[in-house]
CSV table of C-alpha atoms in Angstrom, one decimal:
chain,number,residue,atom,x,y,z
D,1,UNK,CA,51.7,32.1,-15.3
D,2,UNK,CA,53.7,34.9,-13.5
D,3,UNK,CA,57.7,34.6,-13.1
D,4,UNK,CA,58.7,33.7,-9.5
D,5,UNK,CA,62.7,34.4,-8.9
D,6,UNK,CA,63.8,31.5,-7.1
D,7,UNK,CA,65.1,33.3,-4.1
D,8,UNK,CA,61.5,34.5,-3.2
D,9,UNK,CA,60.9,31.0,-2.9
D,10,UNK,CA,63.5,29.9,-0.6
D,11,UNK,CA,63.1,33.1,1.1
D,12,UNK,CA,59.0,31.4,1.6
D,13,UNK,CA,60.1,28.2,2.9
D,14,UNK,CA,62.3,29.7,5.6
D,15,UNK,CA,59.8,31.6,6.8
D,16,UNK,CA,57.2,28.1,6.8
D,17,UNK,CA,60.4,26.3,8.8
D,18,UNK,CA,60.9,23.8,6.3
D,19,UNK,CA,64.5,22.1,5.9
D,20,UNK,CA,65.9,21.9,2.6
D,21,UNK,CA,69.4,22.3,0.7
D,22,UNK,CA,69.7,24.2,-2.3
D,23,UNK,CA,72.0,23.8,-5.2
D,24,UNK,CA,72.0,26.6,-8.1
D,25,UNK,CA,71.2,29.5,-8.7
D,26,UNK,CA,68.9,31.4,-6.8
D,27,UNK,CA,68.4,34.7,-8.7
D,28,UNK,CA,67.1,32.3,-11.4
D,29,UNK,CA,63.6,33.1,-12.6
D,30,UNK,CA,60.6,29.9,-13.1
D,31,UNK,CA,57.3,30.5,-14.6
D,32,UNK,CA,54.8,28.1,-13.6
D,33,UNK,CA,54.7,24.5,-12.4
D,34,UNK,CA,54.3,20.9,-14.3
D,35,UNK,CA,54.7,17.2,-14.0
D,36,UNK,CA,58.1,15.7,-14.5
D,37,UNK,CA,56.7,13.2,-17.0
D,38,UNK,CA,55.4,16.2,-18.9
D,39,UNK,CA,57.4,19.1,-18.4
D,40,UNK,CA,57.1,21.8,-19.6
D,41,UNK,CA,60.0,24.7,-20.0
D,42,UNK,CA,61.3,27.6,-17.5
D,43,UNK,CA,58.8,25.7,-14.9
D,44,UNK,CA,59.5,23.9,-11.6
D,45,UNK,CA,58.6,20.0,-11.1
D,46,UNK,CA,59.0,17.3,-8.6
D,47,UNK,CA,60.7,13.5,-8.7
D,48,UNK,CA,60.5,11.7,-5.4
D,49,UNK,CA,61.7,8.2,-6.4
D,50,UNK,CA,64.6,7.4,-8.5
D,51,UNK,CA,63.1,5.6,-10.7
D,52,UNK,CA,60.2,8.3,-12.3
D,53,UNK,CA,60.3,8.3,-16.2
D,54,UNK,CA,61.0,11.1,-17.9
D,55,UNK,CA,62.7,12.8,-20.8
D,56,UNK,CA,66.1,13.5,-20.0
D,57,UNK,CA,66.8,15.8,-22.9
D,58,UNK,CA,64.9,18.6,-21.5
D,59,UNK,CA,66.6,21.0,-19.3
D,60,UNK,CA,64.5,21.0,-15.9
D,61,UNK,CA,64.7,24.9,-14.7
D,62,UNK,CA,64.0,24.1,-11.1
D,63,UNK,CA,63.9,20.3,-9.7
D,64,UNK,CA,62.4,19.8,-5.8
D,65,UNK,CA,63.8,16.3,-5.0
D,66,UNK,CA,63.3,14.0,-2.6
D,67,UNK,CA,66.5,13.6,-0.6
D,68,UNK,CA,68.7,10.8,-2.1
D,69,UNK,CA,67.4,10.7,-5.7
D,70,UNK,CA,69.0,12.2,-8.2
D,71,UNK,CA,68.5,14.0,-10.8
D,72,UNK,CA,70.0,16.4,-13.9
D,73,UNK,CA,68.6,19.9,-13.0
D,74,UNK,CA,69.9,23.3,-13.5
D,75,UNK,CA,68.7,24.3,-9.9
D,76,UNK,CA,68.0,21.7,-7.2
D,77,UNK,CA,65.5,21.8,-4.2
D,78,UNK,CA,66.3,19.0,-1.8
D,79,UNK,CA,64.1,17.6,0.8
D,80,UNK,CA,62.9,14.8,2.9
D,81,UNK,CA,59.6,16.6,2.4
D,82,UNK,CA,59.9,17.1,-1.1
D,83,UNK,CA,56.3,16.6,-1.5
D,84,UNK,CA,55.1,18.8,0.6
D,85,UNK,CA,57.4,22.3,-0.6
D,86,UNK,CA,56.4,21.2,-3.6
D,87,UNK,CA,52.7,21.9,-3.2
D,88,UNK,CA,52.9,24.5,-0.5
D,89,UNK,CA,55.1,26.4,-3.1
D,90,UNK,CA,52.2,26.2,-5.6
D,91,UNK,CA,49.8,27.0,-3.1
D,92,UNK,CA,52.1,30.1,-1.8
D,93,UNK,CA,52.7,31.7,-5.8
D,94,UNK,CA,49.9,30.0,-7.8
D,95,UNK,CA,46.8,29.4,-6.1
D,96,UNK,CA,43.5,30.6,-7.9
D,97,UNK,CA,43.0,33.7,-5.5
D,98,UNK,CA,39.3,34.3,-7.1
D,99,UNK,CA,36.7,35.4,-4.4
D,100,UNK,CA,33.4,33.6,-4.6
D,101,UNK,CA,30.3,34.1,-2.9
D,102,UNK,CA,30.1,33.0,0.5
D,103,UNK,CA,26.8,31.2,0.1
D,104,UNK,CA,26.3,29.7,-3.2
D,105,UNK,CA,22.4,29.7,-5.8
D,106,UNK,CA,19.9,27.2,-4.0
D,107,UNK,CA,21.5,26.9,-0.8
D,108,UNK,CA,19.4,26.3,2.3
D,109,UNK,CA,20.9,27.6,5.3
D,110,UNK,CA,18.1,26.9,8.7
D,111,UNK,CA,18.0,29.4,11.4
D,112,UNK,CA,19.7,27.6,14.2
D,113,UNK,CA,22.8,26.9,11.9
D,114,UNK,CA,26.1,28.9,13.4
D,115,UNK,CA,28.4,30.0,10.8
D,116,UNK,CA,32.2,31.3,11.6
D,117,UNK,CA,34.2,34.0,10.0
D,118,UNK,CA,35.6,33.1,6.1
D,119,UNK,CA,33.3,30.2,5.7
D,120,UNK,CA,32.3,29.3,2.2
D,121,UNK,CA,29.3,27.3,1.5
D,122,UNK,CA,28.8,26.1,-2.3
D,123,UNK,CA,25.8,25.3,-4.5
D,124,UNK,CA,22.4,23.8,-3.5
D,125,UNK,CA,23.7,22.8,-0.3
D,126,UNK,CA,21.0,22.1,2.9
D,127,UNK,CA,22.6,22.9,5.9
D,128,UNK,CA,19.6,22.8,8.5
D,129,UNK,CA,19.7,22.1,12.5
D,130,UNK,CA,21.5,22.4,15.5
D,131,UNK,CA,24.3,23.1,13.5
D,132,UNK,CA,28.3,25.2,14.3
D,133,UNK,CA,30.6,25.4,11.5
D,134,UNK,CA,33.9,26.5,12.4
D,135,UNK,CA,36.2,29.5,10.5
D,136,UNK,CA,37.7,29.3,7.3
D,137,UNK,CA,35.9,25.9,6.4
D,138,UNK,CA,35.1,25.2,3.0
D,139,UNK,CA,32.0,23.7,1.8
D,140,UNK,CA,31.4,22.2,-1.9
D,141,UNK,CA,28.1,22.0,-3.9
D,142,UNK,CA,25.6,19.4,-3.5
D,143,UNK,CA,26.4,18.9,0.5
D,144,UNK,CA,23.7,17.8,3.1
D,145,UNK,CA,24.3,18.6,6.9
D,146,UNK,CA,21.9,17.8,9.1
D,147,UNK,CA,20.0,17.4,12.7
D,148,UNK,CA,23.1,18.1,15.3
D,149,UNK,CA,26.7,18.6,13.6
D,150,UNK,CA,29.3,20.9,15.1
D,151,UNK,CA,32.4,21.6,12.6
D,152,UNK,CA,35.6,22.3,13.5
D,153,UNK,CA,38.0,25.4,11.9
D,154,UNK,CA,40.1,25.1,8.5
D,155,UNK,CA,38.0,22.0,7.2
D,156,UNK,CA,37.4,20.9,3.9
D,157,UNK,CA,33.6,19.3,3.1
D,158,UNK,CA,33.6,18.1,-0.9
D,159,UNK,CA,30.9,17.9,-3.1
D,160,UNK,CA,27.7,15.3,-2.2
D,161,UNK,CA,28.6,14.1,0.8
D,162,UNK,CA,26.4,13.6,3.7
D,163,UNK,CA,26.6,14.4,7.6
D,164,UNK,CA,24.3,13.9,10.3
D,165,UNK,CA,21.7,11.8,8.8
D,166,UNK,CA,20.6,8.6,10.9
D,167,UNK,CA,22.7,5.6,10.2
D,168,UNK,CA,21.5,1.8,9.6
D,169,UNK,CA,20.1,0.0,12.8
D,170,UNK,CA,16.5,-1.6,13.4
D,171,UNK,CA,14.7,-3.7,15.3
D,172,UNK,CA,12.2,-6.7,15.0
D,173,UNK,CA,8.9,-7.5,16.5
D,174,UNK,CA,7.8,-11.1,16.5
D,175,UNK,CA,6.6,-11.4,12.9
D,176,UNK,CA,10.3,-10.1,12.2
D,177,UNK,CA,9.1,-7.1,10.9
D,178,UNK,CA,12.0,-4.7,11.1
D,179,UNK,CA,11.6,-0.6,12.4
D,180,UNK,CA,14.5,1.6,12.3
D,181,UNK,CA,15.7,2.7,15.0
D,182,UNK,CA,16.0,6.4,15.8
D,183,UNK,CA,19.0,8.4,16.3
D,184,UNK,CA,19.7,11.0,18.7
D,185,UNK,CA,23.4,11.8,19.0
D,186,UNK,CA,24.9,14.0,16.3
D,187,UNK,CA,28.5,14.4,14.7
D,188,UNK,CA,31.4,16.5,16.1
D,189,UNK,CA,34.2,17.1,13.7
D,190,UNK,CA,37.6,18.6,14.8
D,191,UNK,CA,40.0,21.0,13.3
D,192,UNK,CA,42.0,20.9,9.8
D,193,UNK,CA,39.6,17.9,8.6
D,194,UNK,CA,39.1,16.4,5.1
D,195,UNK,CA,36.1,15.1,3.9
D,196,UNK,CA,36.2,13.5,0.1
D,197,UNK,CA,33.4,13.5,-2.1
D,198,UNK,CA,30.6,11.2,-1.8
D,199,UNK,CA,31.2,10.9,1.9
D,200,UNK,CA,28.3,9.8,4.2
D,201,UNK,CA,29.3,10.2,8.1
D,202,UNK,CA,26.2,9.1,10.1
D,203,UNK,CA,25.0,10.5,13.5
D,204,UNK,CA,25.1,8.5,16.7
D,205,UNK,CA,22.7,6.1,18.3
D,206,UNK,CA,22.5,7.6,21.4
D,207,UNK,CA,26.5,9.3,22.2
D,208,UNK,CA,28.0,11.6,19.3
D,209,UNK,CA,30.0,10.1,16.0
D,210,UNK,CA,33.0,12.1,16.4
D,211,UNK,CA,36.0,12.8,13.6
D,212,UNK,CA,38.7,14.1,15.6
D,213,UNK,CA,41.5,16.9,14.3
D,214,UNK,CA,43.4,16.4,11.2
D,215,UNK,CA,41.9,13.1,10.4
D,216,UNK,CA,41.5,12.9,6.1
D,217,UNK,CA,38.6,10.9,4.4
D,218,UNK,CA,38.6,10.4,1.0
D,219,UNK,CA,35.8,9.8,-1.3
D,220,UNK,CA,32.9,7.6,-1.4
D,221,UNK,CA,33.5,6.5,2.2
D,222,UNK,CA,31.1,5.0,5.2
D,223,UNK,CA,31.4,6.1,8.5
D,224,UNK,CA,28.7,4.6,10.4
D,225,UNK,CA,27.2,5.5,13.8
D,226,UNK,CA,28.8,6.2,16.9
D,227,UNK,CA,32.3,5.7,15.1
D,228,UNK,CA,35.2,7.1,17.2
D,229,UNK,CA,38.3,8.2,14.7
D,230,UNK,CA,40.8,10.1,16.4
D,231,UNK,CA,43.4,12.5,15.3
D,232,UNK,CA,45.7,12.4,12.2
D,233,UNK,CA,43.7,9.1,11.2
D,234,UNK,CA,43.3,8.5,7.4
D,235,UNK,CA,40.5,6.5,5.6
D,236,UNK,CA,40.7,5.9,1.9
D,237,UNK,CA,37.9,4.5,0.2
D,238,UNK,CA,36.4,2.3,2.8
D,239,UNK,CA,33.3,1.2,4.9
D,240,UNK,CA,33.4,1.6,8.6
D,241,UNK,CA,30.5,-0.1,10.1
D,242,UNK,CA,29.0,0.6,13.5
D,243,UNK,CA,31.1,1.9,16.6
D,244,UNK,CA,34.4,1.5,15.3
D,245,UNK,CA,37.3,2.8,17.9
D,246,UNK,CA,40.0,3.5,14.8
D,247,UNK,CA,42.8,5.3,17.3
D,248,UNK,CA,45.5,7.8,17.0
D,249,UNK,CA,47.3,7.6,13.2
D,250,UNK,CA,45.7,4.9,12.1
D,251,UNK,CA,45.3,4.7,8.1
D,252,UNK,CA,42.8,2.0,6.4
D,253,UNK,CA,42.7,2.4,3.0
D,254,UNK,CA,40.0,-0.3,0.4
D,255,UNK,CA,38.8,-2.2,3.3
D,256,UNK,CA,35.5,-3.0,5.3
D,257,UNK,CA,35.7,-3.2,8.9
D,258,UNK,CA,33.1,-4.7,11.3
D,259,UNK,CA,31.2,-2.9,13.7
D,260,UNK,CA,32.5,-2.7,17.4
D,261,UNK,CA,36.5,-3.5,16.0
D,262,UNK,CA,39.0,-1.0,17.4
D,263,UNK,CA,42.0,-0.2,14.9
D,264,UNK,CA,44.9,0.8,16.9
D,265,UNK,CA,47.1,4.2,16.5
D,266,UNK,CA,49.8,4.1,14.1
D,267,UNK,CA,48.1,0.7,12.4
D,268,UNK,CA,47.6,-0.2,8.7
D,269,UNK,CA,45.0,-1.6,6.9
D,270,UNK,CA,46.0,-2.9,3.8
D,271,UNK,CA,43.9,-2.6,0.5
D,272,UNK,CA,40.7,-5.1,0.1
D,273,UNK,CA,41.2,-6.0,4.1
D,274,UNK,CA,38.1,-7.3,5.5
D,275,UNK,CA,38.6,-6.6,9.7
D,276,UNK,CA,36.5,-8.9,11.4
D,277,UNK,CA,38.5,-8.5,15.2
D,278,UNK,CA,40.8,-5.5,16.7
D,279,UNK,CA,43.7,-4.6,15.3
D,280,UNK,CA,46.8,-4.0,17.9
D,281,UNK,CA,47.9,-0.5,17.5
D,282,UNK,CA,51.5,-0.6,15.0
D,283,UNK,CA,50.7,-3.3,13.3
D,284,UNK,CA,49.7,-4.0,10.0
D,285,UNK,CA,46.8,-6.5,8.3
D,286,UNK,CA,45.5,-7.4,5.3
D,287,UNK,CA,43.5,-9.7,3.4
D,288,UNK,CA,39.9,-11.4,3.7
D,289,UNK,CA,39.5,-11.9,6.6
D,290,UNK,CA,42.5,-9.3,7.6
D,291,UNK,CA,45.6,-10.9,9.3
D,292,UNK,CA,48.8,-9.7,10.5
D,293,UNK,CA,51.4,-9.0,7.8
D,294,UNK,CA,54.5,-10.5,9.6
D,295,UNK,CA,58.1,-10.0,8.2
D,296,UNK,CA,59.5,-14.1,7.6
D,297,UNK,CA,63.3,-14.5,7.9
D,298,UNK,CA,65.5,-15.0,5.4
């Protein structure tokens, strides 16, 4: 890896707006990046909790730190945002700046499919309907996007996960014989949106699914029709069912939550919650069936 002087580094997070303090010195020279429970020498690392393991005989060339841990380093980034310098500094000097093709082998594109500027589309990908995909979104291998789906700028799509395809609903006639029912709305995804691997994100009933800006969903995740999850919202590993309202900030991480609840912005769902009623927005739940997590005295 190349040799970054450390002063081209602060000189970068000034120019992001990013507060930090800096103790060293900054004509010092790194090479590369590693863990701190595996470093490696002359590169940088990061510790955000005092009590990280690691083996204190080796002489850590440049430490970002998370602001009130501390640590023995010859030069010292410190932050409230440790985390985040630490990545947009390896994203800023050490990102893999290979070009690849914009459309990847065995990818089906249809002909009413609306691509932006700087899009990239992987590997055996079908991408085929009344379908906008914003600028600069990335899309992995193996994806399916289908019937109506407009996608929002700087997105993220991983590998083998599904948009737009009808979700789970049916009917029954007298001998209980069940028909599914047809879908006719499609997905709107915002801006600056994550979708995980293994992701399926079902169309609407009748209205529009809709995934609003800078909401993150990580893998093998259900989002069922006519879901509503607005923006900055995260959902980690977990089944939505039908028509979920999950609001502003909200993050639900393990869980299964029943069709029509509304999650409420800033609220948590703890991991294995099962939400079977609303959720009132700033407060936390968990459990089976999820309740309140509530603070006794002591």
């Amino acid at each position: 890896m190349k040799k970054i002087e450390i002063k081209s580094i602060l000189q970068f997070l000034d120019k992001e707006g990013l507060e930090y303090e800096f103790f060293g010195n900054n004509r010092t020279f790194i090479q590369g990046f590693s863990s701190l429970a595996n470093y490696e020498e002359e590169t940088m690392t990061w510790v955000k909790s005092q009590e990280a393991k690691y083996n204190k005989e080796k002489k850590i060339k440049l430490c970002i730190v998370q602001k009130g841990v501390h640590i023995h380093a010859e030069n010292i980034i410190c932050s409230s945002n440790s985390k985040a310098i630490f990545f947009k500094t390896i994203d800023a000097f050490y990102q893999d700046k290979e070009e690849k093709e914009k459309i990847g082998n065995g990818t089906f594109i249809g002909k009413n499919v609306k691509i932006g500027k700087y899009v990239r589309i992987g590997h055996n990908c079908s991408i085929d309907g009344d379908i906008t995909i914003g600028d600069n979104t990335k899309i992995a291998n193996n994806v399916v996007i289908s019937n109506r789906v407009i996608i929002g700028s700087n997105c993220e799509i991983q590998s083998l996960s599904v948009i737009g395809e009808d979700g789970f609903g049916y009917s029954e006639d007298e001998e209980h014989k069940k028909v599914m029912v047809k879908h006719y709305g499609g997905v709107m995804i915002g801006d600056d949106v994550f979708i995980g691997s293994h992701v399926n994100i079902a169309r609407g009933t009748i209205d529009n699914t809709v995934i609003e800006s800078g909401v993150k969903i990580a893998p093998t995740t259900h989002i069922g029709h006519n879901n509503i999850i607005e923006r900055n919202s995260t959902v980690i590993c977990s089944q939505l069912f039908g028509s979920v309202h999950t609001k502003e900030n909200a993050y639900i991480t393990s869980s299964v939550v029943r069709n029509q609840c509304t999650i409420g912005a800033y609220a948590t769902v703890g991991m294995g919650s099962v939400v079977t009623k609303d959720v009132d927005d700033k407060k936390t739940v968990i459990g089976a069936p999820a309740r309140e997590l509530t603070r006794k005295a002591l």
